[in-house]
Coordinates of C-alpha atoms and ligand atoms in Angstrom, one line a residue:
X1 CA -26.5 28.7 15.1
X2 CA -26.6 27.3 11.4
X3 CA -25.5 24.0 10.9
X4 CA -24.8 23.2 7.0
X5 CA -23.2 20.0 6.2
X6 CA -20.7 19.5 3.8
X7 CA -22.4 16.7 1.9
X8 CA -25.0 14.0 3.0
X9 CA -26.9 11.2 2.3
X10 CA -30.5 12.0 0.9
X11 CA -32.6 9.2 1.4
X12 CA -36.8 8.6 1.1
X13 CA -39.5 6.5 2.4
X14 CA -38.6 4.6 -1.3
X15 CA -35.6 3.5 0.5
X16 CA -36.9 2.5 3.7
X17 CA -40.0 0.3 1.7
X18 CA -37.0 -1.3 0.0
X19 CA -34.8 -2.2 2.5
X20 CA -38.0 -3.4 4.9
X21 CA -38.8 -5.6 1.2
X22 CA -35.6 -6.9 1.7
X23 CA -35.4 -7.7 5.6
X24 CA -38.9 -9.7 5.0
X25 CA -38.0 -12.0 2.1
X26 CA -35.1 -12.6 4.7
X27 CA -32.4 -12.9 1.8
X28 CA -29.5 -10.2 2.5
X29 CA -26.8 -11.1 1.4
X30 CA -25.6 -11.2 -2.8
X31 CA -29.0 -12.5 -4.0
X32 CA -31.5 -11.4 -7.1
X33 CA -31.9 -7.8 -6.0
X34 CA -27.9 -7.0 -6.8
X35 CA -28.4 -8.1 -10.1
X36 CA -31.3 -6.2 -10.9
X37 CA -29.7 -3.2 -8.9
X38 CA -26.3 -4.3 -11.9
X39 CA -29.0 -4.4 -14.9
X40 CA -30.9 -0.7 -14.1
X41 CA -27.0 0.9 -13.5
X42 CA -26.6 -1.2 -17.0
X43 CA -29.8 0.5 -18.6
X44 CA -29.3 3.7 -17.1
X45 CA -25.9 4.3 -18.7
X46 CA -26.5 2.6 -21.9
X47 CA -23.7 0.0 -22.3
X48 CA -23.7 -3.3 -23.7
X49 CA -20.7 -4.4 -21.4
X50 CA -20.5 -5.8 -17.7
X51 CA -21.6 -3.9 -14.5
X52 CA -20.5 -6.1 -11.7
X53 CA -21.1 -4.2 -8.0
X54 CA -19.1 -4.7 -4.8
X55 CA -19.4 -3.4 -1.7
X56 CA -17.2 -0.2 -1.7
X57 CA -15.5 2.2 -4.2
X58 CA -12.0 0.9 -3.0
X59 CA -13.1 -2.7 -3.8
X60 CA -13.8 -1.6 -7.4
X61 CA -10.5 0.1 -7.5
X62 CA -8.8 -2.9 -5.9
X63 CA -10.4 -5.3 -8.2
X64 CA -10.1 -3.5 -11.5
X65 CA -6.2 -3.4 -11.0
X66 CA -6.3 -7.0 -9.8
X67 CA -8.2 -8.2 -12.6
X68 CA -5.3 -6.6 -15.3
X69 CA -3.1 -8.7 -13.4
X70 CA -1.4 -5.6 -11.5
X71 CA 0.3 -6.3 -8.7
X72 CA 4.0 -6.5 -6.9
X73 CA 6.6 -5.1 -9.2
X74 CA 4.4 -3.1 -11.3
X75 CA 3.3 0.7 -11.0
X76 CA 0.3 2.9 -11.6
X77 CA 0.1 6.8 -12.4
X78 CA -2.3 8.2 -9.9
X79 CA -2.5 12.2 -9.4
X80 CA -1.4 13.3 -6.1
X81 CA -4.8 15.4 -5.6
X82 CA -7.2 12.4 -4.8
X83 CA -8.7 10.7 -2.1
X84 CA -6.3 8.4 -0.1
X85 CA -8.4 5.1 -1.9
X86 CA -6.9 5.7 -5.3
X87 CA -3.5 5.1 -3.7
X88 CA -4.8 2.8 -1.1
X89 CA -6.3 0.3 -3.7
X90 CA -3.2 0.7 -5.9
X91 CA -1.2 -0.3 -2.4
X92 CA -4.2 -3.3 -2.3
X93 CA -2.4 -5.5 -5.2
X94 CA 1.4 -4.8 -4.1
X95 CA 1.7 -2.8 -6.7
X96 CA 3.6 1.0 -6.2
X97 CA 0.8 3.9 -7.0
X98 CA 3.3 6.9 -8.4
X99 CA 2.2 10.3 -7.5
X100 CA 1.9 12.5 -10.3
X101 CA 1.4 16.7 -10.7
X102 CA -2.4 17.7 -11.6
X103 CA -3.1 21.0 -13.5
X104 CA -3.7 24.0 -11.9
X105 CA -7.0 25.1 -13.0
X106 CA -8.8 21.6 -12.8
X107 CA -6.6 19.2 -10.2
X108 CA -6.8 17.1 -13.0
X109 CA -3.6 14.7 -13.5
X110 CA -0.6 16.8 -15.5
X111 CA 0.2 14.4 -18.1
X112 CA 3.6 16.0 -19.0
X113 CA 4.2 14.9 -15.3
X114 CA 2.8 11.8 -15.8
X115 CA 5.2 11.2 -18.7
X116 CA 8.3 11.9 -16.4
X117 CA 6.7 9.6 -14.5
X118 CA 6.7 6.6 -16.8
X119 CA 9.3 3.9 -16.1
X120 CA 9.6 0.1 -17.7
X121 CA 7.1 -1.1 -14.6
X122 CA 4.4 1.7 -15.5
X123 CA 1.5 -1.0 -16.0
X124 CA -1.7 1.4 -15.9
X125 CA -3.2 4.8 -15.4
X126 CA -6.0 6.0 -13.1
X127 CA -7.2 9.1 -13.9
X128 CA -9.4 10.8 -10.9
X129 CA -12.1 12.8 -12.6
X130 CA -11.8 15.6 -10.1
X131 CA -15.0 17.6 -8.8
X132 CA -17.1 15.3 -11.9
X133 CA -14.6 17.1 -14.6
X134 CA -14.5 14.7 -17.1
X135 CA -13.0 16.7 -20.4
X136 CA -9.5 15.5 -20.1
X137 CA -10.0 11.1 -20.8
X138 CA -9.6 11.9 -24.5
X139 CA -5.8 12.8 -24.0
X140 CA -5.7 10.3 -21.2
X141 CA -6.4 7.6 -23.5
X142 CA -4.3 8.8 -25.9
X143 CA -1.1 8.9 -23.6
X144 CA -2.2 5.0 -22.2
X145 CA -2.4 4.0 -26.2
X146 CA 1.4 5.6 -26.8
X147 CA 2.7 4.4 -23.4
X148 CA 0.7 0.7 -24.0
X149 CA -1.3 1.3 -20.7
X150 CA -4.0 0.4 -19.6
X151 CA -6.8 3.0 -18.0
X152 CA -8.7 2.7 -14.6
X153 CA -10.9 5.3 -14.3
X154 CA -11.5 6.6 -10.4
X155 CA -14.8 7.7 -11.3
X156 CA -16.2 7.9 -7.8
X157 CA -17.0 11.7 -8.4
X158 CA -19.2 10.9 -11.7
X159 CA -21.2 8.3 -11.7
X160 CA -24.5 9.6 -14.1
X161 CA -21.6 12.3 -15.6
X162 CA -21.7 12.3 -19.6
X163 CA -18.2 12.5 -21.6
X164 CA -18.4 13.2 -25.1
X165 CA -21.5 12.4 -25.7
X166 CA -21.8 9.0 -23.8
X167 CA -22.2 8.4 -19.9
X168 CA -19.2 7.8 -17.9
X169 CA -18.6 4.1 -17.9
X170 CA -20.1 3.3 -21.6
X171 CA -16.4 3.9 -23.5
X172 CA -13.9 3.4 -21.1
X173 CA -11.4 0.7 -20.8
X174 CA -12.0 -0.3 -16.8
X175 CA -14.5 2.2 -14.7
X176 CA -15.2 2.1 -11.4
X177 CA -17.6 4.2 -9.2
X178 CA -18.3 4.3 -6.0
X179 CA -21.6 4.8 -4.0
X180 CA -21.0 5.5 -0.5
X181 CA -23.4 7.8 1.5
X182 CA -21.8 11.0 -0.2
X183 CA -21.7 10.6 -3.5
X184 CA -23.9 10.9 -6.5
X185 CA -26.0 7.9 -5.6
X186 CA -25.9 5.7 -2.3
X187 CA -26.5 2.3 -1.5
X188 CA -25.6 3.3 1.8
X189 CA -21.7 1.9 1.0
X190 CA -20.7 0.2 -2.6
X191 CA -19.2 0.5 -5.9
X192 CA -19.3 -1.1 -9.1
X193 CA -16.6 -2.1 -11.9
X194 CA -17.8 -0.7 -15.6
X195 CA -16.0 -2.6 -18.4
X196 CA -16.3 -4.0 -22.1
X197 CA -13.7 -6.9 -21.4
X198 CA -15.4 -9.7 -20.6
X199 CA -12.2 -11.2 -19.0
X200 CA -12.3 -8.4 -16.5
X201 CA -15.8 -8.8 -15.7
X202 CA -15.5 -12.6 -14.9
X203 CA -12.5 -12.0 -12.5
X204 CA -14.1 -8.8 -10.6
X205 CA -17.2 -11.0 -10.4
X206 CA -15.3 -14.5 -9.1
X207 CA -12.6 -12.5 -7.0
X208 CA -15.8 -10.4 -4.9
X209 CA -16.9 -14.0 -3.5
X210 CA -13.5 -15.4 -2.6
X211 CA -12.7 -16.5 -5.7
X212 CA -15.5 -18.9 -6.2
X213 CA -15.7 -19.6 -9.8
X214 CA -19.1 -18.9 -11.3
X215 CA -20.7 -18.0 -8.3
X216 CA -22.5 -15.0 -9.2
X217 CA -24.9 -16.9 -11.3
X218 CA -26.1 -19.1 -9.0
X219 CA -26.2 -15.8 -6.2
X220 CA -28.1 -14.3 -8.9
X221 CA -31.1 -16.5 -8.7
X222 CA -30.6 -16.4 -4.3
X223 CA -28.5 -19.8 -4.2
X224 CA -25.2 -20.9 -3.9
X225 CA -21.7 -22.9 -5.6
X226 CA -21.1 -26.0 -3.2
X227 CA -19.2 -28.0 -6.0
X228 CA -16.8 -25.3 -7.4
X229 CA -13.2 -24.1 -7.9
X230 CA -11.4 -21.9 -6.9
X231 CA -7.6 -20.3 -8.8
X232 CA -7.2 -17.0 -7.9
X233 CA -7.1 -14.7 -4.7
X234 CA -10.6 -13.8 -3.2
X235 CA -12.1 -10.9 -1.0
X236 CA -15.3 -10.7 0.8
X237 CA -16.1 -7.9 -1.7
X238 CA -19.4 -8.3 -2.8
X239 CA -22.8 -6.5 -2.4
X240 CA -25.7 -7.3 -0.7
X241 CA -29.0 -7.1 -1.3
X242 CA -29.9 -4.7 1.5
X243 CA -27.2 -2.4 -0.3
X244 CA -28.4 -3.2 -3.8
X245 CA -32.1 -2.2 -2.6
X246 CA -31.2 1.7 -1.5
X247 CA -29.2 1.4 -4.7
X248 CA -32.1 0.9 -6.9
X249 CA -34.3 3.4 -5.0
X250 CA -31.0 6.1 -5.3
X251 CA -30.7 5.4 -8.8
X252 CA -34.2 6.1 -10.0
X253 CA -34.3 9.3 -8.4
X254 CA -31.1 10.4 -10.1
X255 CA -32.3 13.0 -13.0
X256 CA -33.5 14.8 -10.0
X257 CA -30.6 14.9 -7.7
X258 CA -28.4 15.6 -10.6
X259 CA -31.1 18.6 -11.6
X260 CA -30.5 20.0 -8.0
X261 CA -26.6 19.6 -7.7
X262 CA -26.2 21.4 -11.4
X263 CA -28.1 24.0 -10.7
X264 CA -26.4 24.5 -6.9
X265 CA -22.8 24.5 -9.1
X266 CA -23.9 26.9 -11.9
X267 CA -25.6 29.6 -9.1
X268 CA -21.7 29.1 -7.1
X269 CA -20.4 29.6 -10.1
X270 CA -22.4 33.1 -11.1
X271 CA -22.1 34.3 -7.8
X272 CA -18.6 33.7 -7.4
X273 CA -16.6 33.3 -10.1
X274 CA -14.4 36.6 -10.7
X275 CA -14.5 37.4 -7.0
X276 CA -11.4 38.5 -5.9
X277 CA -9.3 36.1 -3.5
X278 CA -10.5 33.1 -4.8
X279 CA -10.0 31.5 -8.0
X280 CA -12.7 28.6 -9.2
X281 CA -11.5 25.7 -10.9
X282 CA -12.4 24.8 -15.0
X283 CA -15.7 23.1 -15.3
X284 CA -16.5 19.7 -17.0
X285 CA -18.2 21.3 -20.8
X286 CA -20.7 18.8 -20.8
X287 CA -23.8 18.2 -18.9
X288 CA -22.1 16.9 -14.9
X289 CA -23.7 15.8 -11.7
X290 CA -20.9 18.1 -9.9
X291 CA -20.3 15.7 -6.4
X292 CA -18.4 18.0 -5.2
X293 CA -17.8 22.0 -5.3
X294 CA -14.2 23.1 -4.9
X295 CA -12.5 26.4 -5.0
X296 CA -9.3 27.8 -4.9
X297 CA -8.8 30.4 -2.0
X298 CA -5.4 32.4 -3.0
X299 CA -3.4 34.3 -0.7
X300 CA -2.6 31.7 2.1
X301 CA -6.1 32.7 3.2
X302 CA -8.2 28.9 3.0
X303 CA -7.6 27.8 6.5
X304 CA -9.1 31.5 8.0
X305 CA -12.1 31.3 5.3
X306 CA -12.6 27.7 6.4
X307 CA -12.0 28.8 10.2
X308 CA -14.7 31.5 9.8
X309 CA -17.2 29.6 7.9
X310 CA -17.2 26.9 10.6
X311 CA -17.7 28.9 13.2
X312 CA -20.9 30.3 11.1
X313 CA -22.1 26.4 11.5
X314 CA -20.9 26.0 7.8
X315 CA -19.1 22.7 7.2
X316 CA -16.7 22.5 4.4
X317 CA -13.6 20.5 2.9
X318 CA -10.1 20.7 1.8
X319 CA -10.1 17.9 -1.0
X320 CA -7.7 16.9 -1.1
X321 CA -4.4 16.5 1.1
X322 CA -1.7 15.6 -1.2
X323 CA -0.9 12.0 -1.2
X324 CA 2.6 11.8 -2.0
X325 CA 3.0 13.9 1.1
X326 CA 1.2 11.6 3.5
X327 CA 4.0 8.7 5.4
X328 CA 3.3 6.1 3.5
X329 CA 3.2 7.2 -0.3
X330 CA 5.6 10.1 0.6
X331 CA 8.0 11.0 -2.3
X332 CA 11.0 12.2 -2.7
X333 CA 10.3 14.4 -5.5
X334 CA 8.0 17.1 -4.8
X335 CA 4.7 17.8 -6.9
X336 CA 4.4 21.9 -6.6
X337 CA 1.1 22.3 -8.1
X338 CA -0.5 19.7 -5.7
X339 CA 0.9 20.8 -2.9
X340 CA -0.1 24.4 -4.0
X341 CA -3.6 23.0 -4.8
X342 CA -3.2 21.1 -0.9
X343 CA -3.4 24.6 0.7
X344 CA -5.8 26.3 -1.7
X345 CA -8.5 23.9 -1.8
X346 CA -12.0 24.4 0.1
X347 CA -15.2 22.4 -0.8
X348 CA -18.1 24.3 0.1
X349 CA -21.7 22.7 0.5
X350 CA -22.9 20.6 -1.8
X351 CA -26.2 17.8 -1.9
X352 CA -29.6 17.6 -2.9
X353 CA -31.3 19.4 0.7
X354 CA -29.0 22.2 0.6
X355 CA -31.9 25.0 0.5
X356 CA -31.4 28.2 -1.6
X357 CA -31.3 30.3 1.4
X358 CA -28.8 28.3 3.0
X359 CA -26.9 28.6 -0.5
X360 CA -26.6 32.3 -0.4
X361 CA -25.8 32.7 3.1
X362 CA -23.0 30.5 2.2
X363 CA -21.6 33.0 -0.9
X364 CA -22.8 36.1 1.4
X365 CA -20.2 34.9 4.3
X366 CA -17.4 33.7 2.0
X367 CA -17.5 36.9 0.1
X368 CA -17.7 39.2 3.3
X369 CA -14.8 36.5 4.3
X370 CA -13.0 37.5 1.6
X371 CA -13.5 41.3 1.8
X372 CA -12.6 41.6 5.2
X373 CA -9.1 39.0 4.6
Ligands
LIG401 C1 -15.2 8.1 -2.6 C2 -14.0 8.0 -3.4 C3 -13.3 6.8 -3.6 C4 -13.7 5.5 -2.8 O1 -14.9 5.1 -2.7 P1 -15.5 4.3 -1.4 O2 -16.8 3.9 -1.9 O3 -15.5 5.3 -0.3 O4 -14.5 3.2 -1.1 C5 -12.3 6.7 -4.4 N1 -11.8 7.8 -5.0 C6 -12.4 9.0 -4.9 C7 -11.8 10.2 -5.6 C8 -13.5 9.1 -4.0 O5 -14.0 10.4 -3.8

């Protein structure tokens, strides 16, 4: 029996010496080594703005909105195709995340949907870049400057992803990644809010330690605020420094993970694209990390193709279920191309230890799948 996972974690002895580092200095918690973990991320994309890390991809999501002072009353565009924390972090501030229709060929949001969308509480926009697909933030940021929005990026599927020119994170307006065990980079959970506004910055980095004004500076150098103030709502939302040492070790192996998952996605992409049944989505133009490898299987045939491919020992995914069609963001309107997209969908394996053997026994059973359908 095969067994090929989906996606997984890929981690070293590198990781392992760093975390035992951490365990003997005896310091776990937010300490020195999140802030060096927040000045490599800095380095490695190039930005002269704030990197401030917390402990999950939600958090950053949660916080980002928080800090533009988003909350009860106000609404967000989110598209419908997206993990259930877009809409759950949205939920977070009281505010109302509004499903929008994504575009066929990407499950990018449909910004002529968006626009029907729009009403006089439409505060922000979070685009999801999809599958790392990253060619659509021009026109994104574009609609949020006509519609006087502001952007949050859901950029859990690109951290180390370049968009015109820049990495992810360098030109955007609030950015926030994530780095649980799946994704690009790990630091085993976590995330991190990118941004050039400085007022953003301070509030992520008070409102992850419950508020405690200026705290980071003193957890920085492994101490602590007794004599401080507090005037806005806090979270238990910070990293550790058990966290922050698999992120460092993840992050300086990431030119070769992102080597490996390319060149996975472009031998898919030659193998399969053109195959009848199945219908691959548009590609980011410039140099990705793909996260994740979506495809569109037509003909009402994904759940068989899935079906069969499991019982072959290959895992895969259906990313994702439409969110406006879950209880509690249901809609009244529907969202056809999502809900399209909902039963087309299949991710098929994807990370750093998936072998090239494994990789064509993958396309060899999909496309004898497909034949035989
Ligand atoms: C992973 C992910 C998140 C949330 O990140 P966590 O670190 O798991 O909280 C948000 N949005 C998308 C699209 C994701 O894939």
């Amino acid at each position: 029996m095969n067994s090929v996972r989906l996606s997984r974690s890929v981690l070293g002895k590198e990781e392992i010496e760093a975390v035992t580092r951490i365990l003997e200095e005896g310091y776990l918690g937010m300490g020195s080594e999140v802030h060096k973990f927040e000045q490599e991320i800095k380095g490695f994309l190039g930005t002269s703005g704030f990197v401030s890390c917390v402990n999950s991809g939600t958090a950053a999501l949660h916080l980002a909105l928080e800090a533009l002072g988003i909350g009860p009353g106000d609404e967000v565009l989110v598209p419908s195709i997206t993990y259930v924390a877009s809409f759950q972090a949205v939920a977070a501030t009281g505010a109302k995340p509004v499903a929008c229709d994504v575009i066929e060929e990407s499950a990018l949001i449909d910004l002529q949907d968006a626009r029907r969308r729009l009403s006089g509480a439409t505060r922000a926009i979070m685009p999801v870049h999809y599958a790392s697909n990253t060619d659509s933030l021009e026109e994104i940021y574009a609609f949020a400057v006509e519609n006087k929005l502001r952007v949050v990026e859901d950029a859990a599927h690109s951290f180390g992803c370049t968009t015109q020119g820049v990495k992810v994170g360098v030109a955007g307006d609030v950015v926030c990644f994530s780095f649980d065990g799946i994704k690009n980079i790990t630091s085993g959970e976590g995330g991190a809010v990118v941004t050039n506004d400085a007022n953003i910055a301070r509030h992520v980095e008070d409102a992850r330690l419950l508020g405690v004004q200026n705290d980071t500076e003193k957890r920085y150098a492994n101490g602590r605020s007794w004599d401080f103030d507090v005037c806005h709502r806090g979270y238990r939302y910070h990293m550790s420094n058990i966290m922050a040492a698999i992120g460092r070790a993840q992050l300086a192996k990431i030119e070769h993970f992102g080597e490996i998952r390319r060149k996975l996605a472009q031998n898919y992409i030659e193998q399969l694209s053109g195959f009848a049944g199945i219908e691959l989505l548009t590609m980011d133009s410039s140099p990705a990390i793909p996260h994740i490898f979506p495809l569109r299987v037509l003909n009402g045939q994904r759940n068989e193709v899935r079906e069969a491919l499991g019982h072959e020992g290959i895992e895969t995914g259906t990313p994702y279920f439409p969110n406006h069609r879950l209880s509690k963001f249901h809609t009244e309107y529907r969202l056809p191309i999502a809900e399209k997209l909902g039963e087309e969908l299949l991710s098929l394996p994807l990370h750093p230890m998936l072998s090239p053997e494994q990789q064509d026994l993958i396309i060899n059973l999909l496309k004898r799948q497909l034949v035989g359908a």
